[in-house]
Amino acid sequence: MPRFVQAAALFVTVYVGATSADLLGVNIPDLLSSLAPAAANDPRFTNFHPPGTGDVRSPCPGLNALANHGFIHHDGKNMTIPHLLEGLAAGMNIGADFTTAIGAAGLLSSPNPLGGSFDLNDLDMHNFPIEHDASLSRQDAYFGNDYSFYDPNWQQVLSAYKGKTKTDIPTAAKAKYNRVNDSMTRNPEFTYGLREFILSYGETALYLQTMGSATSNGVANLNYIRELFEKERLPYDLGWRVSPTPITLTSLGQQILALYASGPQPVPEGAKVTADSYKDIFEVIVGGSEILANLTGGLSTAVGL
Ligand code: HEM
Ligand SMILES: [Mg+2]
């Protein structure tokens, strides 16, 4: 059975049957209040180990980098939402709302979403729940491997930043649009609707904010971003430090709106982009807020989703 169908069947089961204790077995208020970025001298920031034999990685440079530094399991396996909440907060100051929303979507890519965890290599599932065409640094699934770093596509992104050492919002938007146009031209199975449109703006917002800060308004050192994508490494040795302000669905949603407003990519027909679009798209992906609550053992409600 295709994983998509399996996931769909399983989330119906989740909707009907699960309780928070089944899925998490943790005290939600205690967990949420314990989340914090790691201290600047935390050894994990400098302990970088690429994947070894048996370790798995994903189409996501952010998760891969966090695994390479041991903020999340280095083998890339058994990613539960509580584990991701802690690791993403420690390594990148990612807020619980974003991790819960995208983590729930990630669970749907697992062969067993009811098990409450996924492995990083599950995330390469194409077109649902998260992976999409026109990635910044990966090939479209049509051409084969949609999960490993692919330099020719990344060079199209960098070409927009030619001559610059820092990012800015209009150039980041242009860099992303370069990739969309390339895929649209070459991939006869190119798929790009509202889900892909919002998710991919979100990914640009993620690199801008994690490598800059939630309040930097799109300014980050390009060499930090290159380190993240090209080596899947946190650029601590280059001077990067974790954002002092949490990166949340709200901060990312606002960044998406600013990127979109700066052009030049037209919005899919009939769609309206707002600061809530990011939050909304995750609810659509998982099938509604009640399913989101069930999938996350009530965490989504606790973080205001
Ligand atoms: C549980 C949390 C997360 C999950 C499940 C997740 C999942 C994914 C997936 C499946 C993709 C592939 C989308 C595509 O086709 O391009 C992706 C891309 C991406 N993710 Fe994540 N992600 C998470 C957290 C993060 C974080 C914390 C960052 C911070 C840097 C991040 C940055 C990115 C970026 C920049 C891309 C775009 C890669 C590209 O276009 O080549 N993600 N993520
Ligand atoms: Mg992709």
Coordinates of C-alpha atoms and ligand atoms in Angstrom, one line a residue:
M1 CA 0.0 0.0 0.0
P2 CA 1.4 3.4 -0.8
R3 CA 2.6 5.3 2.2
F4 CA 0.2 8.1 1.4
V5 CA -2.8 5.8 1.7
Q6 CA -1.4 4.1 4.7
A7 CA -0.9 7.5 6.4
A8 CA -4.4 8.6 5.5
A9 CA -5.9 5.4 6.9
L10 CA -3.9 5.7 10.1
F11 CA -4.8 9.3 10.8
V12 CA -8.4 8.3 10.8
T13 CA -7.5 5.8 13.5
V14 CA -5.6 8.5 15.4
Y15 CA -8.6 10.8 15.2
V16 CA -10.9 8.1 16.6
G17 CA -8.7 6.4 19.1
A18 CA -5.7 8.0 20.7
T19 CA -5.3 9.9 23.9
S20 CA -2.5 12.2 25.1
A21 CA -1.1 9.5 27.4
D22 CA -0.9 7.0 24.5
L23 CA 1.1 9.4 22.4
L24 CA 3.4 11.3 24.6
G25 CA 3.4 9.9 28.2
V26 CA 4.8 13.3 29.3
N27 CA 3.5 16.2 31.3
I28 CA 2.7 18.9 28.7
P29 CA 3.1 22.0 30.9
D30 CA 6.4 20.7 32.4
L31 CA 7.7 19.9 28.9
L32 CA 6.7 23.3 27.5
S33 CA 8.2 25.3 30.4
S34 CA 11.5 23.4 30.1
L35 CA 12.1 24.5 26.5
A36 CA 15.0 26.9 26.0
P37 CA 17.9 27.6 23.7
A38 CA 21.1 25.9 24.9
A39 CA 23.8 28.1 26.5
A40 CA 26.2 29.6 24.0
N41 CA 29.0 27.3 25.3
D42 CA 27.0 24.1 25.0
P43 CA 29.4 21.5 23.5
R44 CA 26.8 20.4 20.9
F45 CA 27.3 23.7 19.0
T46 CA 30.9 22.6 18.2
N47 CA 30.4 18.9 18.1
F48 CA 29.7 18.2 14.5
H49 CA 29.6 14.7 13.2
P50 CA 28.2 13.9 9.7
P51 CA 26.0 10.8 9.4
G52 CA 27.8 7.5 9.6
T53 CA 26.8 4.0 8.5
G54 CA 23.2 3.2 9.4
D55 CA 22.3 6.9 10.1
V56 CA 19.5 8.4 8.1
R57 CA 18.9 12.0 6.9
S58 CA 16.2 14.0 5.2
P59 CA 15.4 16.6 2.6
C60 CA 15.5 19.1 5.4
P61 CA 18.9 20.9 6.0
G62 CA 17.7 22.2 9.3
L63 CA 16.9 18.8 10.8
N64 CA 20.0 17.2 9.3
A65 CA 22.2 19.9 10.8
L66 CA 20.6 19.4 14.2
A67 CA 21.1 15.7 14.0
N68 CA 24.8 16.2 12.9
H69 CA 25.3 18.2 16.1
G70 CA 23.3 15.8 18.3
F71 CA 20.6 18.2 19.2
I72 CA 18.3 15.5 17.9
H73 CA 19.2 11.8 17.6
H74 CA 22.3 11.5 15.5
D75 CA 21.1 8.4 13.8
G76 CA 18.1 10.3 12.5
K77 CA 15.6 7.8 13.9
N78 CA 12.7 7.8 16.4
M79 CA 11.8 11.5 16.2
T80 CA 9.0 12.0 18.7
I81 CA 7.4 15.5 19.1
P82 CA 8.7 15.9 22.7
H83 CA 12.2 15.0 21.4
L84 CA 11.9 17.5 18.5
L85 CA 10.5 20.2 20.8
E86 CA 13.6 20.0 23.0
G87 CA 16.2 19.6 20.3
L88 CA 14.8 22.4 18.0
A89 CA 14.5 24.8 20.9
A90 CA 18.0 24.0 22.2
G91 CA 19.8 24.2 18.8
M92 CA 17.8 27.0 17.0
N93 CA 15.4 28.5 19.5
I94 CA 12.4 27.2 17.5
G95 CA 9.1 27.8 19.3
A96 CA 6.9 24.9 20.4
D97 CA 4.0 26.0 18.1
F98 CA 6.1 25.6 14.9
T99 CA 7.7 22.3 16.0
T100 CA 4.3 20.9 17.0
A101 CA 2.6 21.8 13.8
I102 CA 5.3 20.6 11.4
G103 CA 6.2 17.7 13.6
A104 CA 2.6 16.5 13.4
A105 CA 2.9 16.7 9.6
G106 CA 6.1 14.8 9.8
L107 CA 4.4 12.0 11.7
L108 CA 2.1 11.5 8.7
S109 CA 5.1 10.6 6.6
S110 CA 6.0 7.7 9.0
P111 CA 4.8 4.2 8.0
N112 CA 3.2 4.2 11.5
P113 CA 2.0 7.6 12.5
L114 CA 0.3 6.0 15.5
G115 CA 3.7 5.0 16.8
G116 CA 4.2 8.7 17.5
S117 CA 7.6 9.0 15.8
F118 CA 9.2 9.3 12.4
D119 CA 12.7 8.7 11.0
L120 CA 14.3 11.5 9.0
N121 CA 14.4 9.5 5.8
D122 CA 10.5 9.1 6.0
L123 CA 10.4 12.8 5.2
D124 CA 11.3 12.2 1.5
M125 CA 7.7 11.1 0.8
H126 CA 6.9 13.2 -2.3
N127 CA 3.9 15.7 -2.5
F128 CA 2.5 14.7 0.9
P129 CA 2.8 15.7 3.7
I130 CA 5.7 18.2 3.3
E131 CA 8.2 17.4 0.5
H132 CA 7.6 19.3 -2.7
D133 CA 9.0 20.3 -6.0
A134 CA 11.2 23.4 -6.6
S135 CA 13.3 22.9 -3.5
L136 CA 16.2 25.3 -3.0
S137 CA 18.8 22.6 -2.7
R138 CA 17.3 19.3 -3.7
Q139 CA 16.1 17.8 -7.0
D140 CA 12.5 17.3 -7.9
A141 CA 11.4 13.7 -7.2
Y142 CA 10.7 13.4 -11.0
F143 CA 14.5 13.5 -11.5
G144 CA 15.2 10.9 -8.9
N145 CA 16.6 11.7 -5.4
D146 CA 14.5 14.4 -3.7
Y147 CA 16.4 14.4 -0.4
S148 CA 20.2 14.8 -0.9
F149 CA 21.9 18.2 -1.3
Y150 CA 22.1 18.9 -5.1
D151 CA 24.5 21.7 -5.9
P152 CA 23.3 22.7 -9.4
N153 CA 20.0 23.8 -7.9
W154 CA 21.6 25.5 -5.0
Q155 CA 23.7 27.5 -7.4
Q156 CA 20.5 28.9 -8.9
V157 CA 19.6 30.2 -5.4
L158 CA 23.1 31.7 -4.8
S159 CA 23.1 33.4 -8.2
A160 CA 20.3 35.7 -6.9
Y161 CA 22.7 36.7 -4.1
K162 CA 25.6 37.4 -6.4
G163 CA 27.9 40.1 -5.0
K164 CA 26.1 40.1 -1.6
T165 CA 27.3 38.9 1.7
K166 CA 24.0 39.3 3.5
T167 CA 20.5 38.3 2.7
D168 CA 17.5 40.6 2.3
I169 CA 13.9 39.9 1.7
P170 CA 13.5 40.8 -2.0
T171 CA 16.6 38.8 -2.9
A172 CA 15.5 35.8 -0.9
A173 CA 12.1 35.9 -2.6
K174 CA 13.8 36.2 -6.0
A175 CA 16.2 33.3 -5.2
K176 CA 13.2 31.1 -4.4
Y177 CA 11.4 32.1 -7.6
N178 CA 14.4 31.2 -9.6
R179 CA 14.0 27.6 -8.5
V180 CA 10.3 27.6 -9.2
N181 CA 10.8 28.8 -12.7
D182 CA 13.5 26.2 -13.4
S183 CA 11.4 23.3 -12.2
M184 CA 8.4 24.6 -14.0
T185 CA 10.4 24.7 -17.2
R186 CA 12.1 21.3 -16.9
N187 CA 9.8 19.0 -14.9
P188 CA 6.8 17.7 -16.8
E189 CA 5.2 16.6 -13.5
F190 CA 5.8 19.9 -11.7
T191 CA 3.3 20.2 -8.9
Y192 CA 3.0 23.6 -7.2
G193 CA -0.3 24.7 -5.6
L194 CA -1.0 26.6 -2.4
R195 CA 0.5 24.0 -0.1
E196 CA 3.9 24.0 -1.9
F197 CA 3.7 27.8 -2.3
I198 CA 3.3 28.4 1.4
L199 CA 5.7 25.6 2.6
S200 CA 8.5 26.8 0.4
Y201 CA 8.1 30.4 1.5
G202 CA 8.2 29.0 5.0
E203 CA 11.5 27.3 4.3
T204 CA 13.1 30.5 3.0
A205 CA 11.7 32.2 6.2
L206 CA 13.3 29.4 8.3
Y207 CA 16.8 29.9 6.9
L208 CA 16.5 33.7 7.2
Q209 CA 15.4 33.6 10.8
T210 CA 17.5 30.7 12.1
M211 CA 20.6 32.0 10.5
G212 CA 19.7 35.6 11.4
S213 CA 17.1 36.1 14.1
A214 CA 13.3 36.2 14.4
T215 CA 13.6 40.0 14.5
S216 CA 16.3 40.5 11.8
N217 CA 13.8 41.3 9.1
G218 CA 15.4 39.0 6.6
V219 CA 19.1 39.9 7.2
A220 CA 21.5 37.1 7.8
N221 CA 25.1 36.3 6.8
L222 CA 25.1 34.4 3.5
N223 CA 28.1 32.4 4.7
Y224 CA 26.1 31.0 7.6
I225 CA 23.3 30.0 5.2
R226 CA 25.8 28.3 2.9
E227 CA 27.3 26.3 5.9
L228 CA 23.8 25.2 6.8
F229 CA 22.9 24.0 3.4
E230 CA 26.2 22.8 2.0
K231 CA 27.6 21.1 5.1
E232 CA 24.4 20.7 7.2
R233 CA 26.4 22.3 10.0
L234 CA 25.6 25.0 12.4
P235 CA 27.9 27.9 11.6
Y236 CA 29.1 28.4 15.2
D237 CA 32.7 28.6 14.2
L238 CA 31.9 31.4 11.7
G239 CA 30.3 33.4 14.5
W240 CA 26.7 32.4 14.3
R241 CA 24.8 32.2 17.6
V242 CA 21.3 30.9 18.2
S243 CA 18.5 33.6 17.8
P244 CA 17.8 35.2 21.1
T245 CA 14.1 35.5 20.2
P246 CA 12.1 32.4 19.6
I247 CA 11.2 31.5 16.0
T248 CA 7.5 30.8 16.0
L249 CA 4.6 30.2 13.6
T250 CA 3.9 33.9 14.1
S251 CA 7.4 35.2 13.3
L252 CA 7.7 32.8 10.3
G253 CA 4.1 33.7 9.1
Q254 CA 5.1 37.4 9.1
Q255 CA 8.3 36.7 7.2
I256 CA 6.3 34.7 4.6
L257 CA 4.0 37.6 4.1
A258 CA 6.9 40.0 3.7
L259 CA 8.6 37.7 1.2
Y260 CA 5.5 37.3 -0.7
A261 CA 4.7 41.0 -0.7
S262 CA 8.2 41.8 -2.1
G263 CA 7.4 39.8 -5.2
P264 CA 8.0 38.6 -7.9
Q265 CA 6.2 35.2 -7.6
P266 CA 2.4 35.4 -8.4
V267 CA 0.1 33.7 -5.9
P268 CA -1.8 30.6 -7.0
E269 CA -5.1 31.5 -8.4
G270 CA -7.8 32.3 -5.9
A271 CA -5.5 32.1 -2.9
K272 CA -5.0 34.8 -0.3
V273 CA -1.7 35.0 1.6
T274 CA -1.9 36.3 5.2
A275 CA 0.3 36.1 8.3
D276 CA -1.8 33.1 9.4
S277 CA -1.3 31.2 6.1
Y278 CA 1.6 29.1 7.5
K279 CA -0.4 28.0 10.6
D280 CA -3.4 27.3 8.5
I281 CA -1.5 25.2 5.9
F282 CA -0.3 22.7 8.6
E283 CA -3.9 22.3 9.8
V284 CA -5.0 21.6 6.3
I285 CA -2.1 19.1 5.8
V286 CA -3.0 17.1 8.9
G287 CA -6.8 17.3 8.3
G288 CA -8.0 19.8 10.8
S289 CA -7.3 21.1 14.3
E290 CA -9.0 18.2 16.1
I291 CA -6.8 15.7 14.3
L292 CA -3.8 17.9 15.0
A293 CA -4.7 17.8 18.7
N294 CA -5.1 14.0 18.6
L295 CA -1.8 13.4 16.7
T296 CA 0.1 15.5 19.2
G297 CA -1.5 14.2 22.3
G298 CA -3.1 17.6 23.1
L299 CA 0.1 19.6 22.6
S300 CA -1.3 21.6 19.7
T301 CA -4.1 22.9 22.0
A302 CA -1.6 23.7 24.7
V303 CA 0.5 25.9 22.3
G304 CA -2.6 27.7 20.9
L305 CA -3.2 25.9 17.6
Ligands
HEM1 C1 10.0 18.8 12.9 C2 10.5 19.9 12.2 C3 10.8 19.9 10.8 C4 10.3 19.0 9.8 C5 9.4 17.8 9.9 C6 10.9 19.5 8.5 C7 10.6 18.9 7.3 C8 11.1 19.3 6.1 C9 10.9 18.7 4.8 C10 10.1 17.4 4.6 C11 11.5 19.4 3.9 C12 11.5 19.2 2.4 C13 10.7 20.2 1.6 C14 11.2 20.3 0.2 O1 10.8 19.5 -0.6 O2 12.0 21.2 0.0 C15 12.1 20.6 4.6 C16 12.8 21.6 3.9 C17 13.4 22.6 4.6 N1 13.5 22.8 5.9 FE1 12.7 21.6 7.3 N2 11.6 20.6 8.8 C18 11.6 20.8 10.1 C19 12.3 21.8 10.7 C20 13.2 22.7 10.1 C21 14.0 23.7 10.8 C22 14.1 23.8 12.4 C23 14.7 24.4 9.9 C24 15.6 25.5 10.2 C25 16.7 25.8 9.5 C26 14.3 23.9 8.6 C27 14.7 24.4 7.4 C28 14.3 23.9 6.2 C29 14.7 24.5 4.9 C30 15.5 25.7 4.7 C31 14.2 23.7 3.9 C32 14.2 23.9 2.4 C33 15.3 23.0 1.8 C34 15.3 23.2 0.3 O3 14.4 23.8 -0.3 O4 16.3 22.7 -0.4 N3 13.4 22.9 8.8 N4 11.9 20.4 5.9
MG2 MG 11.7 18.9 -2.5

